[in-house]
Structures are given as C-alpha cells and as structure tokens.
N, CA and C of each residue as an Amber inpcrd file, in Angstrom:
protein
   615
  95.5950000 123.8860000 132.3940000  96.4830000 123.4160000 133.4520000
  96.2770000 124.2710000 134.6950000  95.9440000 123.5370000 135.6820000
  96.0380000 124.4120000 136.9590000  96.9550000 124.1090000 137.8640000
  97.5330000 125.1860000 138.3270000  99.0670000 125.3570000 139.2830000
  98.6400000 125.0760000 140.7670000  98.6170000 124.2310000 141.5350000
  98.5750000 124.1920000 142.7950000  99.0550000 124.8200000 143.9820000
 100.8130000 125.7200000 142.8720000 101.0050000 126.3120000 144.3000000
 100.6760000 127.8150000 144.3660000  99.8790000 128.4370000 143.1570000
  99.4150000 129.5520000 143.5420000  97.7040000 129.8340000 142.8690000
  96.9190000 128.6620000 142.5890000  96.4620000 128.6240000 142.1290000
  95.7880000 129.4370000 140.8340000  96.6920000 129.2590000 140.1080000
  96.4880000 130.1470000 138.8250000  96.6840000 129.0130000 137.2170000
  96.0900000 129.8450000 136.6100000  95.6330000 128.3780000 135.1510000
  95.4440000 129.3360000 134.0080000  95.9620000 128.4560000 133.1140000
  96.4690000 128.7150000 131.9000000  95.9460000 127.3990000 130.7850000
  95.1130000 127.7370000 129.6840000  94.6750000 127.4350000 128.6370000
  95.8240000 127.2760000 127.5810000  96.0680000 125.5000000 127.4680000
  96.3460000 125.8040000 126.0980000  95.9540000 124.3490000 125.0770000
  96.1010000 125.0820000 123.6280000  95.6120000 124.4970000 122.8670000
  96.2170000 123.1750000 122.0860000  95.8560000 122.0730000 121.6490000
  96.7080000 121.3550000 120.8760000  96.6680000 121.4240000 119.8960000
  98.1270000 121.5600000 119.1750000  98.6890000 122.2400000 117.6300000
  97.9530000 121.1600000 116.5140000  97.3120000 121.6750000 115.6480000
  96.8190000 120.7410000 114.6080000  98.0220000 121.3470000 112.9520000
  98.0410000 120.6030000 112.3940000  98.7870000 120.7680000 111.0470000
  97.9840000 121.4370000 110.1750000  98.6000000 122.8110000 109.5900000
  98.1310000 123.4780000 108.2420000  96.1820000 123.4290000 109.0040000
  95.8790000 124.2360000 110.1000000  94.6980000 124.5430000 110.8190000
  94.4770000 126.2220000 110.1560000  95.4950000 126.5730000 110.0230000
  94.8290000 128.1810000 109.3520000  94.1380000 128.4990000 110.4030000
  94.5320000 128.5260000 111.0930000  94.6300000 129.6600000 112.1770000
  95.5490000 129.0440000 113.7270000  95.8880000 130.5770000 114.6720000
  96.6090000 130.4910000 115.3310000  95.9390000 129.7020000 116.6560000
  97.2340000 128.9130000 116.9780000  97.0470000 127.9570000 118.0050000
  97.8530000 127.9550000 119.4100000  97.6180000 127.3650000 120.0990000
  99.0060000 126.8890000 121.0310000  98.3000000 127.7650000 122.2170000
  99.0700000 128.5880000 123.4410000  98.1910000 128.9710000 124.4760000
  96.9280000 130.2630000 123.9930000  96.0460000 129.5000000 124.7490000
  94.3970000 130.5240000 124.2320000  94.7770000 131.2270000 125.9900000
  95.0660000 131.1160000 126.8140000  94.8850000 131.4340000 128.4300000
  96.5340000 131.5440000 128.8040000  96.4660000 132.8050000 128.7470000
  97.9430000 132.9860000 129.7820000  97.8230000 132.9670000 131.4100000
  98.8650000 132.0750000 131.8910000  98.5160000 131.5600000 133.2640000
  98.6170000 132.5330000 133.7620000  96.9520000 132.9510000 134.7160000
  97.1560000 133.7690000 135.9850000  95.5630000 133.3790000 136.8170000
  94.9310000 134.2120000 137.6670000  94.3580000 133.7620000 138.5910000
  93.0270000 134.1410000 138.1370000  92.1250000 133.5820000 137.5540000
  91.0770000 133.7090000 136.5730000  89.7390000 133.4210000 138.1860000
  88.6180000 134.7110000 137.3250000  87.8670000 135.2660000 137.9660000
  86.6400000 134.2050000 137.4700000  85.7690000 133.3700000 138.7360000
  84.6130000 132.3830000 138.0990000  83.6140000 133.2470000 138.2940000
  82.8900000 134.0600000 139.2430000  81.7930000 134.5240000 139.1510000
  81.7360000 136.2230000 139.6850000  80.1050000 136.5320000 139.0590000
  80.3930000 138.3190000 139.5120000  81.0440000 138.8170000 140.9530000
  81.2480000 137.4680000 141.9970000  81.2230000 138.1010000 143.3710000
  82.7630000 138.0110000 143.1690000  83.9910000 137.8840000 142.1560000
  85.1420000 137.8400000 142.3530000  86.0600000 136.5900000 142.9930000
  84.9710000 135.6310000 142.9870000  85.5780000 134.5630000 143.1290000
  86.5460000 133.8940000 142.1050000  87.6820000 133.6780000 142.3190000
  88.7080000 132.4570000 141.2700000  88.4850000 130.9440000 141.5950000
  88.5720000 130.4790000 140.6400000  88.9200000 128.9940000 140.2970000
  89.7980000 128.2140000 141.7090000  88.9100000 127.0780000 141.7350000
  89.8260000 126.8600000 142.9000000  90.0350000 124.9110000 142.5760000
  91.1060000 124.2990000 142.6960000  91.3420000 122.9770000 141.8280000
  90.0680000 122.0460000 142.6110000  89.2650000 122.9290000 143.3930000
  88.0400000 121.4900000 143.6490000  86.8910000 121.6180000 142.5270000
  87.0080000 123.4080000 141.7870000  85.7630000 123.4690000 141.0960000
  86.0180000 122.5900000 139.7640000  87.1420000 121.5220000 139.4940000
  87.4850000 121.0460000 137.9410000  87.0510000 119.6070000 138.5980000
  86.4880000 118.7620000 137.6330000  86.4500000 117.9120000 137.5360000
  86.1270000 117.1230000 136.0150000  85.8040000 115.7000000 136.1470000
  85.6450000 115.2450000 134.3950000  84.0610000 115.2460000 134.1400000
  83.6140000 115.8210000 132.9160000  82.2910000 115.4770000 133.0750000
  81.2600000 117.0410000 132.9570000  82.1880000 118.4860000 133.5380000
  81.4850000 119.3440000 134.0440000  81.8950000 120.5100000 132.9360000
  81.2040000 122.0120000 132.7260000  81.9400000 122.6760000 131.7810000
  82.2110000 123.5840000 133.2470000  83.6290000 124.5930000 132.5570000
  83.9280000 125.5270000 133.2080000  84.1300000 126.9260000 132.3930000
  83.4170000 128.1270000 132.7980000  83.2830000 129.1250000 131.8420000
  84.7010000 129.8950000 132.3910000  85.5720000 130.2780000 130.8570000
  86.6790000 131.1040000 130.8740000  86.6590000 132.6710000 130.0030000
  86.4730000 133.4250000 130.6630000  86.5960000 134.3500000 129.6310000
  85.1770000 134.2870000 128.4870000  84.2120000 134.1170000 129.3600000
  83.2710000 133.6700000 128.4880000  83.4730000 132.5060000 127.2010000
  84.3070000 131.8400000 127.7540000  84.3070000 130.4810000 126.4340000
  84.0170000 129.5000000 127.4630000  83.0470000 128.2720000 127.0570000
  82.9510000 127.5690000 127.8870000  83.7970000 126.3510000 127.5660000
  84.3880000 125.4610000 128.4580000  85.4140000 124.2590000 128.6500000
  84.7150000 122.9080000 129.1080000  84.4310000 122.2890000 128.5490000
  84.0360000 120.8510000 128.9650000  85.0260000 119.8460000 129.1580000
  85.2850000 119.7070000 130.5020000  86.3070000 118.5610000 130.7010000
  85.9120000 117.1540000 130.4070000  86.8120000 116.6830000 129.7570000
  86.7540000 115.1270000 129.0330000  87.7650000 114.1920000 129.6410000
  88.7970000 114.6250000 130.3990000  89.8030000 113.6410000 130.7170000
  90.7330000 114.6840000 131.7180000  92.1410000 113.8050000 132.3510000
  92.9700000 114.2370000 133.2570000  94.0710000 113.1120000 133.5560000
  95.3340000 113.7750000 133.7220000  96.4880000 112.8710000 133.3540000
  96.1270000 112.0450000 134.9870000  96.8770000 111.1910000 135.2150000
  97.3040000 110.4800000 136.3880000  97.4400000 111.1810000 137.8640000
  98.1250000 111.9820000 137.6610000  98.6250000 112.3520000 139.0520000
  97.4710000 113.6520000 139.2460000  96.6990000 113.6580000 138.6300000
  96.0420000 114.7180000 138.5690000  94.5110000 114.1570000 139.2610000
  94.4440000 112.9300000 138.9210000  93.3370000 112.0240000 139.5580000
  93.5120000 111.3040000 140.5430000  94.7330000 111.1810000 141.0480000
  95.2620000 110.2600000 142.1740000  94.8470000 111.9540000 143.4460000
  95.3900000 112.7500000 143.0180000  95.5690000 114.0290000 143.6510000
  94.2150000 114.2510000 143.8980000  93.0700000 114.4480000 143.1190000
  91.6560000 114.5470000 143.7300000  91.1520000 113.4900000 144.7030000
  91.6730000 112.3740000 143.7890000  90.9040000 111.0100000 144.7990000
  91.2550000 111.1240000 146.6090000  92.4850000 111.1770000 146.5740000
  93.1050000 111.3450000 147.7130000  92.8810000 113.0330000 148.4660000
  91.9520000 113.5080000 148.0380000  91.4730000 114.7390000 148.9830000
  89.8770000 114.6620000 148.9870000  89.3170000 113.2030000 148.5740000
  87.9030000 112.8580000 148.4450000  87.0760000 113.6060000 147.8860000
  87.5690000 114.0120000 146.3190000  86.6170000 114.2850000 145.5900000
  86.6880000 112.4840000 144.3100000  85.2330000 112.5050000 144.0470000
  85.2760000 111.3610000 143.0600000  85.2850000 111.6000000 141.6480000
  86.1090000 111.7400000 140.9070000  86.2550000 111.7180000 139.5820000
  85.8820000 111.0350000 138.5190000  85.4210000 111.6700000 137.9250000
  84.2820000 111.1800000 136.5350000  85.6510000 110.1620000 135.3920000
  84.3340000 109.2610000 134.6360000  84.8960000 108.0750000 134.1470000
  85.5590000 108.9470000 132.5690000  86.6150000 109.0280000 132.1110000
  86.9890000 109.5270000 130.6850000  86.0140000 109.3860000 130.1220000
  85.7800000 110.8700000 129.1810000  84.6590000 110.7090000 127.7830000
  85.5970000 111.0690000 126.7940000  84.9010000 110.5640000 125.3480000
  85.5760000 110.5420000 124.0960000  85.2370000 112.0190000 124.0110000
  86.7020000 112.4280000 123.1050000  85.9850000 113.9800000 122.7040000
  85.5780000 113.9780000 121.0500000  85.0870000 115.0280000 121.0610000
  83.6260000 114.5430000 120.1450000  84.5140000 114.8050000 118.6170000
  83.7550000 114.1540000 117.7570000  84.4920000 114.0450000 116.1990000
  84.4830000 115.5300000 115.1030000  85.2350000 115.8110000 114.5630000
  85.4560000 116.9430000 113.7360000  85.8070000 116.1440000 112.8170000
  84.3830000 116.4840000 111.6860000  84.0270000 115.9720000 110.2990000
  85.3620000 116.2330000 109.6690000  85.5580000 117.6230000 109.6160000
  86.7800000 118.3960000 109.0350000  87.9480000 117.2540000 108.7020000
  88.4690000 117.0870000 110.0180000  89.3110000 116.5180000 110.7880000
  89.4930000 115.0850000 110.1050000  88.2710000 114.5850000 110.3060000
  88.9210000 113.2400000 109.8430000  89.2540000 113.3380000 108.2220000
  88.3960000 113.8730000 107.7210000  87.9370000 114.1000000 106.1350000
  89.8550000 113.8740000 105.8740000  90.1720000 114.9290000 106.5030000
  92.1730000 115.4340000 105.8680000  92.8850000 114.3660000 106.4790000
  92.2890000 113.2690000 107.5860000  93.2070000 112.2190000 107.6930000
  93.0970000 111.3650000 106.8700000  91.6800000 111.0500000 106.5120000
  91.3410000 109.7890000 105.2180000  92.1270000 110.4260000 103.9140000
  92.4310000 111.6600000 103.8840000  93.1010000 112.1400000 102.4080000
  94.5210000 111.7040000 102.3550000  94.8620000 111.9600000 103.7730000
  96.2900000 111.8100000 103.8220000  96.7390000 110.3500000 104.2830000
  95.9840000 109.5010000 104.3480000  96.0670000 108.2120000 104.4080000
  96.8120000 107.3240000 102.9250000  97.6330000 106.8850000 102.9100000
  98.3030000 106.1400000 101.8970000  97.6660000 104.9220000 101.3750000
  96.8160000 104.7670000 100.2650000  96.1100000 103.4930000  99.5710000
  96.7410000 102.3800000  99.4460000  96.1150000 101.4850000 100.2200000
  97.3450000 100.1030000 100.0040000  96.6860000  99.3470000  99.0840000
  97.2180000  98.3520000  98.4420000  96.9480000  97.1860000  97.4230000
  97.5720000  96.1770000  97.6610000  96.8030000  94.6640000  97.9550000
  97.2700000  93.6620000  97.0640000  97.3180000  93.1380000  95.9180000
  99.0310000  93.1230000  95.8930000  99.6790000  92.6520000  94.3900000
  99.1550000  91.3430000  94.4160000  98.6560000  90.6890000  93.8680000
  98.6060000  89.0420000  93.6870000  99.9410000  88.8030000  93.0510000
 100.4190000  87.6300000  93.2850000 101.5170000  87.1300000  92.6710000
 101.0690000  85.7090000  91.5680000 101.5350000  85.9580000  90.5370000
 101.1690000  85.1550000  89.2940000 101.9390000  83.4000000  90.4060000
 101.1060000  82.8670000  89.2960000 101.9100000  81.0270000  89.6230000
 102.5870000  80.6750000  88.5990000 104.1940000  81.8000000  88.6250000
 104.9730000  81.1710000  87.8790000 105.1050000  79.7340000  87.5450000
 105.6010000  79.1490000  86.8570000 105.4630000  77.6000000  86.5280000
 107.3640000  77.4980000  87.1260000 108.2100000  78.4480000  86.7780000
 109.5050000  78.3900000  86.3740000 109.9460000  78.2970000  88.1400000
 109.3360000  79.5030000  89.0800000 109.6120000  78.8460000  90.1960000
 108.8370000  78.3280000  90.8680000 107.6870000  77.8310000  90.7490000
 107.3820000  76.3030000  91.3940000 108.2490000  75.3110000  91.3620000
 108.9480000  75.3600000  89.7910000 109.7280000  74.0770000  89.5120000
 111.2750000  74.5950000  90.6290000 111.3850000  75.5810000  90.7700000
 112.5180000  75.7460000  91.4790000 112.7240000  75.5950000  92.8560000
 111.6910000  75.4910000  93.2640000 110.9350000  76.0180000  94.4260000
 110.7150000  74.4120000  94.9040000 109.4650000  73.8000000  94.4060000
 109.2690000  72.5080000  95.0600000 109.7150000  71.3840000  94.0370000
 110.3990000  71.4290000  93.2660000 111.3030000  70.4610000  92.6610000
 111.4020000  69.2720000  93.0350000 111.0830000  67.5620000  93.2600000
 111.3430000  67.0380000  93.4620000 110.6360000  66.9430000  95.4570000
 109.7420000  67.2150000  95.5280000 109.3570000  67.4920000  96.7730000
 107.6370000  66.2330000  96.4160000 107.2670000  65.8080000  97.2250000
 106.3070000  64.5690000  96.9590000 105.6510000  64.8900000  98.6420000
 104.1930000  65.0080000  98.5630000 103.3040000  65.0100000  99.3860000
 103.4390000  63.1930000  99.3650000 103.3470000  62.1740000 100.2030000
 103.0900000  61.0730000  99.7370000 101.7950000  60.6700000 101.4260000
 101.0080000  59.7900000 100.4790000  99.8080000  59.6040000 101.6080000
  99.3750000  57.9090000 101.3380000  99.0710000  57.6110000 102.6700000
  98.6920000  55.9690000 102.2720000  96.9930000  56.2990000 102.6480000
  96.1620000  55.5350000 101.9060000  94.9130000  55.0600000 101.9870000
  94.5040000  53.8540000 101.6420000  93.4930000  53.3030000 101.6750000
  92.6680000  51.9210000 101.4970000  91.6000000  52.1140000 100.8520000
  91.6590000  51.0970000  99.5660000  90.0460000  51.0340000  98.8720000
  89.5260000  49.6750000  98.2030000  88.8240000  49.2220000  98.9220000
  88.4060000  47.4400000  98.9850000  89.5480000  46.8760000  99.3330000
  90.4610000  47.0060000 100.6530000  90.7110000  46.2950000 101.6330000
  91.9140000  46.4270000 100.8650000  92.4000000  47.3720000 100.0190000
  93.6210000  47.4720000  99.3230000  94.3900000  48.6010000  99.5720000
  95.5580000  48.5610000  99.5430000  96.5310000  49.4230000  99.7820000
  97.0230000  50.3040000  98.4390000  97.2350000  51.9160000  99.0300000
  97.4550000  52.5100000  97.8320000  98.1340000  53.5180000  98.4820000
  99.3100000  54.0210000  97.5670000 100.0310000  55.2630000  97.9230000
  99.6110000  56.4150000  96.9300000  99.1770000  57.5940000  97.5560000
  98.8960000  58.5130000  97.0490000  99.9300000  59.4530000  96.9880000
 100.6260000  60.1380000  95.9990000 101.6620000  60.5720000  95.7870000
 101.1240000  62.5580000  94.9050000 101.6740000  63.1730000  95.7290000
 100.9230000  64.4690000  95.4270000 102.4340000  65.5390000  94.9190000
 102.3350000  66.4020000  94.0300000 103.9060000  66.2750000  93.6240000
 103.5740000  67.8690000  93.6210000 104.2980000  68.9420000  94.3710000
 104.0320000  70.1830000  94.3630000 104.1360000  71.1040000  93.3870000
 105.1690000  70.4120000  92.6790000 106.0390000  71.2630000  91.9840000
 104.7550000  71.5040000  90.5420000 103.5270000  70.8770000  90.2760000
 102.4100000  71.1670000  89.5770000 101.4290000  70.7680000  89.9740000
 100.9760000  70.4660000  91.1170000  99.6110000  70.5350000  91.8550000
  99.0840000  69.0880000  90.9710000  99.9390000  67.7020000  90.5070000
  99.8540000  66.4420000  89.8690000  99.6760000  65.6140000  91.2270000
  98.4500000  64.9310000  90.7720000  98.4410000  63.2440000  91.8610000
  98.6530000  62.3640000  91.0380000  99.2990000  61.2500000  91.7450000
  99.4810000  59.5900000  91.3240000  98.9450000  58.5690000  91.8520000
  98.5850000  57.2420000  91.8100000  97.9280000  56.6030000  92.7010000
  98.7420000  55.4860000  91.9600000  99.4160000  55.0160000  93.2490000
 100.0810000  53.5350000  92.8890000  99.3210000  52.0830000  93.8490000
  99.2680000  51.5120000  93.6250000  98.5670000  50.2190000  94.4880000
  99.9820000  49.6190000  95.2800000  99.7940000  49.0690000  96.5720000
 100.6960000  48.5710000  97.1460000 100.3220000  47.1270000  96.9010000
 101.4490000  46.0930000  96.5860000 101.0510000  44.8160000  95.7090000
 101.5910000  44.0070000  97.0490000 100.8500000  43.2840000  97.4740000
 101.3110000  42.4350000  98.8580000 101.8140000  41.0220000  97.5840000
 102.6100000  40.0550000  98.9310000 103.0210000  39.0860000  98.1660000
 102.2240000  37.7660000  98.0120000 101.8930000  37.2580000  96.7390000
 101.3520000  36.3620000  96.2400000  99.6440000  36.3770000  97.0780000
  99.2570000  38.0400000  96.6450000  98.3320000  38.0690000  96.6910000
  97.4390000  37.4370000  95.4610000  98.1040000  36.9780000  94.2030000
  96.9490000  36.3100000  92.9860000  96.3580000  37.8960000  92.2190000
  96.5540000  38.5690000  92.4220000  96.0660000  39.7830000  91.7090000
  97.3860000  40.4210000  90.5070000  96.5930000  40.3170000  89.5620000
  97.3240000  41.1980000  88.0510000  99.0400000  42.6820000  88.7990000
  99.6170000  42.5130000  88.8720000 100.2670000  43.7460000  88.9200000
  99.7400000  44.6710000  88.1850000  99.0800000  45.7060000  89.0520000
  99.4190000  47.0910000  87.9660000 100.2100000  48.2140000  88.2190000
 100.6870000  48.9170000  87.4890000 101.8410000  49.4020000  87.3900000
 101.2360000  51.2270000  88.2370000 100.0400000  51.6670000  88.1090000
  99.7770000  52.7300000  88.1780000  98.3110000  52.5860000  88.3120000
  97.8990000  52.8600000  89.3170000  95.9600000  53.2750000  89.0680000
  95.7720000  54.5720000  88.7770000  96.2380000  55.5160000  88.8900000
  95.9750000  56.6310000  88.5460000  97.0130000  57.2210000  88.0450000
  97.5140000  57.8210000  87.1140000  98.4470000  58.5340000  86.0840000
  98.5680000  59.7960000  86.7770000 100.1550000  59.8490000  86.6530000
 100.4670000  61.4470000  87.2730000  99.5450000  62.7170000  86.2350000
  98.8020000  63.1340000  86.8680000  97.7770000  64.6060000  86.4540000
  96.7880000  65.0620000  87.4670000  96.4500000  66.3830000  86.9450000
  95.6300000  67.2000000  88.0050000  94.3670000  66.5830000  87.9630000
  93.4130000  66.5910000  89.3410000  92.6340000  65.9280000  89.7710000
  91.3390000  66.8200000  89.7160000  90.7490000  66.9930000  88.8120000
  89.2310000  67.9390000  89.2580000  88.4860000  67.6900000  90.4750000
  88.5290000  68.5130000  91.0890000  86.8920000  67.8160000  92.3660000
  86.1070000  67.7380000  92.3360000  85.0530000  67.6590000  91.1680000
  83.8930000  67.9800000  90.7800000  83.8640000  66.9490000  89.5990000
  83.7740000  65.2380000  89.2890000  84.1230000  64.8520000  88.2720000
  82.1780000  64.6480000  87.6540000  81.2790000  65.1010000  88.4890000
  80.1770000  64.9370000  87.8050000  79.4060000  66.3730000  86.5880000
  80.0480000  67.2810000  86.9480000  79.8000000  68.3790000  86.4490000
  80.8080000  68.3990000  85.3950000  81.4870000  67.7320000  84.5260000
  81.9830000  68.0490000  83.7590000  81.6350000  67.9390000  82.3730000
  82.2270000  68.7460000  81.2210000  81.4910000  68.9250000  79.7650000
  81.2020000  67.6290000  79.2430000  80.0660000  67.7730000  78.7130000
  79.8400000  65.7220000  78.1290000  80.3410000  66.1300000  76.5610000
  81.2650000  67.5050000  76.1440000  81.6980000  67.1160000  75.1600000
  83.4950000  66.3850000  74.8940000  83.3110000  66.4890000  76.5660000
  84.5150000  65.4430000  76.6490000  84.4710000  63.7840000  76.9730000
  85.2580000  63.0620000  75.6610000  85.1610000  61.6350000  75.8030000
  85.5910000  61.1900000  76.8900000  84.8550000  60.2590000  77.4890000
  84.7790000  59.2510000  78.8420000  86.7680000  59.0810000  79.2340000
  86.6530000  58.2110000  77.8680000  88.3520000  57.9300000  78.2820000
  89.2830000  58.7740000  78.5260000  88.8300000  59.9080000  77.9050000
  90.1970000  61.0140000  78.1950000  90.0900000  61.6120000  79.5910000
  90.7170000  61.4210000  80.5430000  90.9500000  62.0000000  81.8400000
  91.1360000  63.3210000  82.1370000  92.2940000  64.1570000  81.8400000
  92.3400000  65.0320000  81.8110000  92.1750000  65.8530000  81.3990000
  91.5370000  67.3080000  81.9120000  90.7990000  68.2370000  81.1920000
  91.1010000  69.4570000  81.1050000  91.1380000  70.5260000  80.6700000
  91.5460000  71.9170000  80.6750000  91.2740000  72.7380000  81.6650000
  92.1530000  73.9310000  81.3610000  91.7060000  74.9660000  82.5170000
  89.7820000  75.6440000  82.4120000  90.0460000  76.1200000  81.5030000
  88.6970000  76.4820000  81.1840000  87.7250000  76.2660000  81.5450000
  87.4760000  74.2150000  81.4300000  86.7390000  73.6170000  81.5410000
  86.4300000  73.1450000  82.9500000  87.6210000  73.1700000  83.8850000
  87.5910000  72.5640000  85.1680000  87.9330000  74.0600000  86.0460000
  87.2190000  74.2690000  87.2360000  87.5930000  75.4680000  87.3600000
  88.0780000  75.2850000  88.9750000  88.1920000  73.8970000  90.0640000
  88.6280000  73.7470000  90.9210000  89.3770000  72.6270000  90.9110000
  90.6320000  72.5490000  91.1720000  91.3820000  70.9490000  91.2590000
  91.7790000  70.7400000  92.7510000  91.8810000  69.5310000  93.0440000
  92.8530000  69.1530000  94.5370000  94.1130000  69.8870000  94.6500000
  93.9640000  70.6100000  96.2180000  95.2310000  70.8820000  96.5100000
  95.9550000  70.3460000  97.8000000  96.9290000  70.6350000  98.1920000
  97.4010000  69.7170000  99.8770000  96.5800000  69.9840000 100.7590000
  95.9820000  71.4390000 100.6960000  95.0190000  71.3440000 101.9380000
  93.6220000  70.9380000 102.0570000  93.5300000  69.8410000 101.0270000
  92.2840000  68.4890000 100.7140000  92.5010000  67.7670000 101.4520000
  93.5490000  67.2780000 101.7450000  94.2590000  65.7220000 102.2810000
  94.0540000  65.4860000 103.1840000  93.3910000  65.2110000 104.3180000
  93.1730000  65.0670000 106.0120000  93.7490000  63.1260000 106.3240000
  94.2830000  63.1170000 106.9690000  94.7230000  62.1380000 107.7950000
  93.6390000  61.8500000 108.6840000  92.5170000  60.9470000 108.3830000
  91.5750000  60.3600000 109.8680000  92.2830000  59.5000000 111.1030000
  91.6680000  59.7210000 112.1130000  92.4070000  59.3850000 113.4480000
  91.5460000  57.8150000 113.7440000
C-alpha cells in the first residue's frame, strides 16, 4: 500500500489458514529507499506488470483496486491490463482436500408412489392409421399404453373394443427373443431393456 500523503508504503501479506508460518504485515509503513543514490519510491515508480525490489525481496505487481487506477490514469500514466497470479501446487492440493464429495442418490421407481403420485392421470393422444381414428391413451401411473379406435357412425366396420391392450410398449419390437411366442405381447424386464415413455409422443404440426 502506498500513502499519498507522505509517501511512505507498507507491505502486507494475505492471511492463508494453518500456513505454518507467520503472516500478515512483511513491511512496516515508512519511506523505503529504491536505489544506492537514496532515492525512495515515488507512486509513479508502481505500476501493473513491473517488479519492485523491497528490502531485497522482489514484488511483481499483478493488479490494483479502483481508485488506485482511476488516480494514475488521470495523472497520465497508462496502466497495465490485470494478470492472474500464478498457482501454488500446495495450495490447491489442501483446497481439493477440503472440498466436500458430492453424490447422486438415484431415487428407486417406487411402484407405491407412482400410484400415489399419478393415479388416475391419462396422457391421452389422437392419431390416424389407414384413414382411421385412434385414441392413444398413455397412463402414468405405470408407464401402460392403450389404443382404442374411434368408431364413426355406420361406418360398416366390426366394433372393436380395444386395438391395443393396456401394457408397456417395447421400442424395439424387431430385436426381440424368438423364444418368445408371436401371440404373447408382453414381455419382461430382462428381456426388453427400453419401453415408450411421454417424452416419445410429439404432436406434428
């Protein structure tokens, strides 16, 4: 820190935790001598960018608060752009230690609150297949589709009651075990390892 109104400067240090050894002012403020001819420090010889020898330790300036750069600018000296100050292996090593390990918990898919949860809740979707109407009915509460046909009147076609039976939908129906019979639809966990979920469903424009 240098004092403007008598120009005199004082060194000090910033406190690090459990550093084992002593810290805080290295330079008690007074009017520090720069070269053999008895010259002192004068606030034009600081700038960012430059070292300044104290007491035989040398100081490399890296930065400067606000009013401290407004204050040079405005007596036309040009001040250097902030540099990073440089990394202490040490240093980080005891922050990564003291850093707290986080985890994600996954949360199981209770069955008990799904059912509590989306109970009675119905994704419902209309589509068309050979110029026919069908409601697609998606039921949250077990990740089950339905497919009902919409029956226009005295269209001449059979009523059916259901085209597709409430159950989970594999997405993949060509890859599945051929030691499962044709007719049986639904298949195990084991065996099926991706099913439809709501965010399948797209609405085309």
């Amino acid at each position: 820190m240098y004092y403007l109104e008598d120009d005199t400067i004082c060194v000090i240090e910033p406190t690090i935790d459990n550093a084992g050894f002593q810290q805080g002012k290295l330079v008690r403020r007074n009017k520090i001598v720069k070269n053999i001819n008895g010259d002192t420090f004068h606030w034009k010889d600081f700038n960012i960018g430059i070292d300044i020898c104290i007491y035989g330790v040398v100081y490399h300036i890296i930065d400067c608060d606000l009013f401290t750069r407004e204050y040079l600018n405005s007596q036309g000296i040009d001040v250097g752009d902030k540099e990073e100050p440089p990394i202490d292996p040490y240093t980080e090593l005891r922050k990564n230690k003291q850093k707290t390990p986080t985890c994600v918990t996954k949360i199981p898919d209770d069955v008990r609150r799904r059912f509590l949860e989306y109970d009675k809740m119905v994704l419902l979707f209309t589509a068309t297949w050979n110029n026919d109407i069908y409601r697609i009915m998606y039921f949250l509460t077990d990740d089950t589709i339905a497919i009902r046909e919409v029956q226009k009147p005295n269209s001449g076609k059979d009523p059916v009651p259901m085209l597709l039976k409430r159950m989970k939908v594999p997405k993949d129906w060509k890859n599945l075990p051929s030691t499962y019979p044709a007719a049986y639809m639904e298949y195990g966990d084991p065996e099926i390892v991706e099913y439809y979920t709501p965010k399948d469903f797209l609405v085309s424009l």
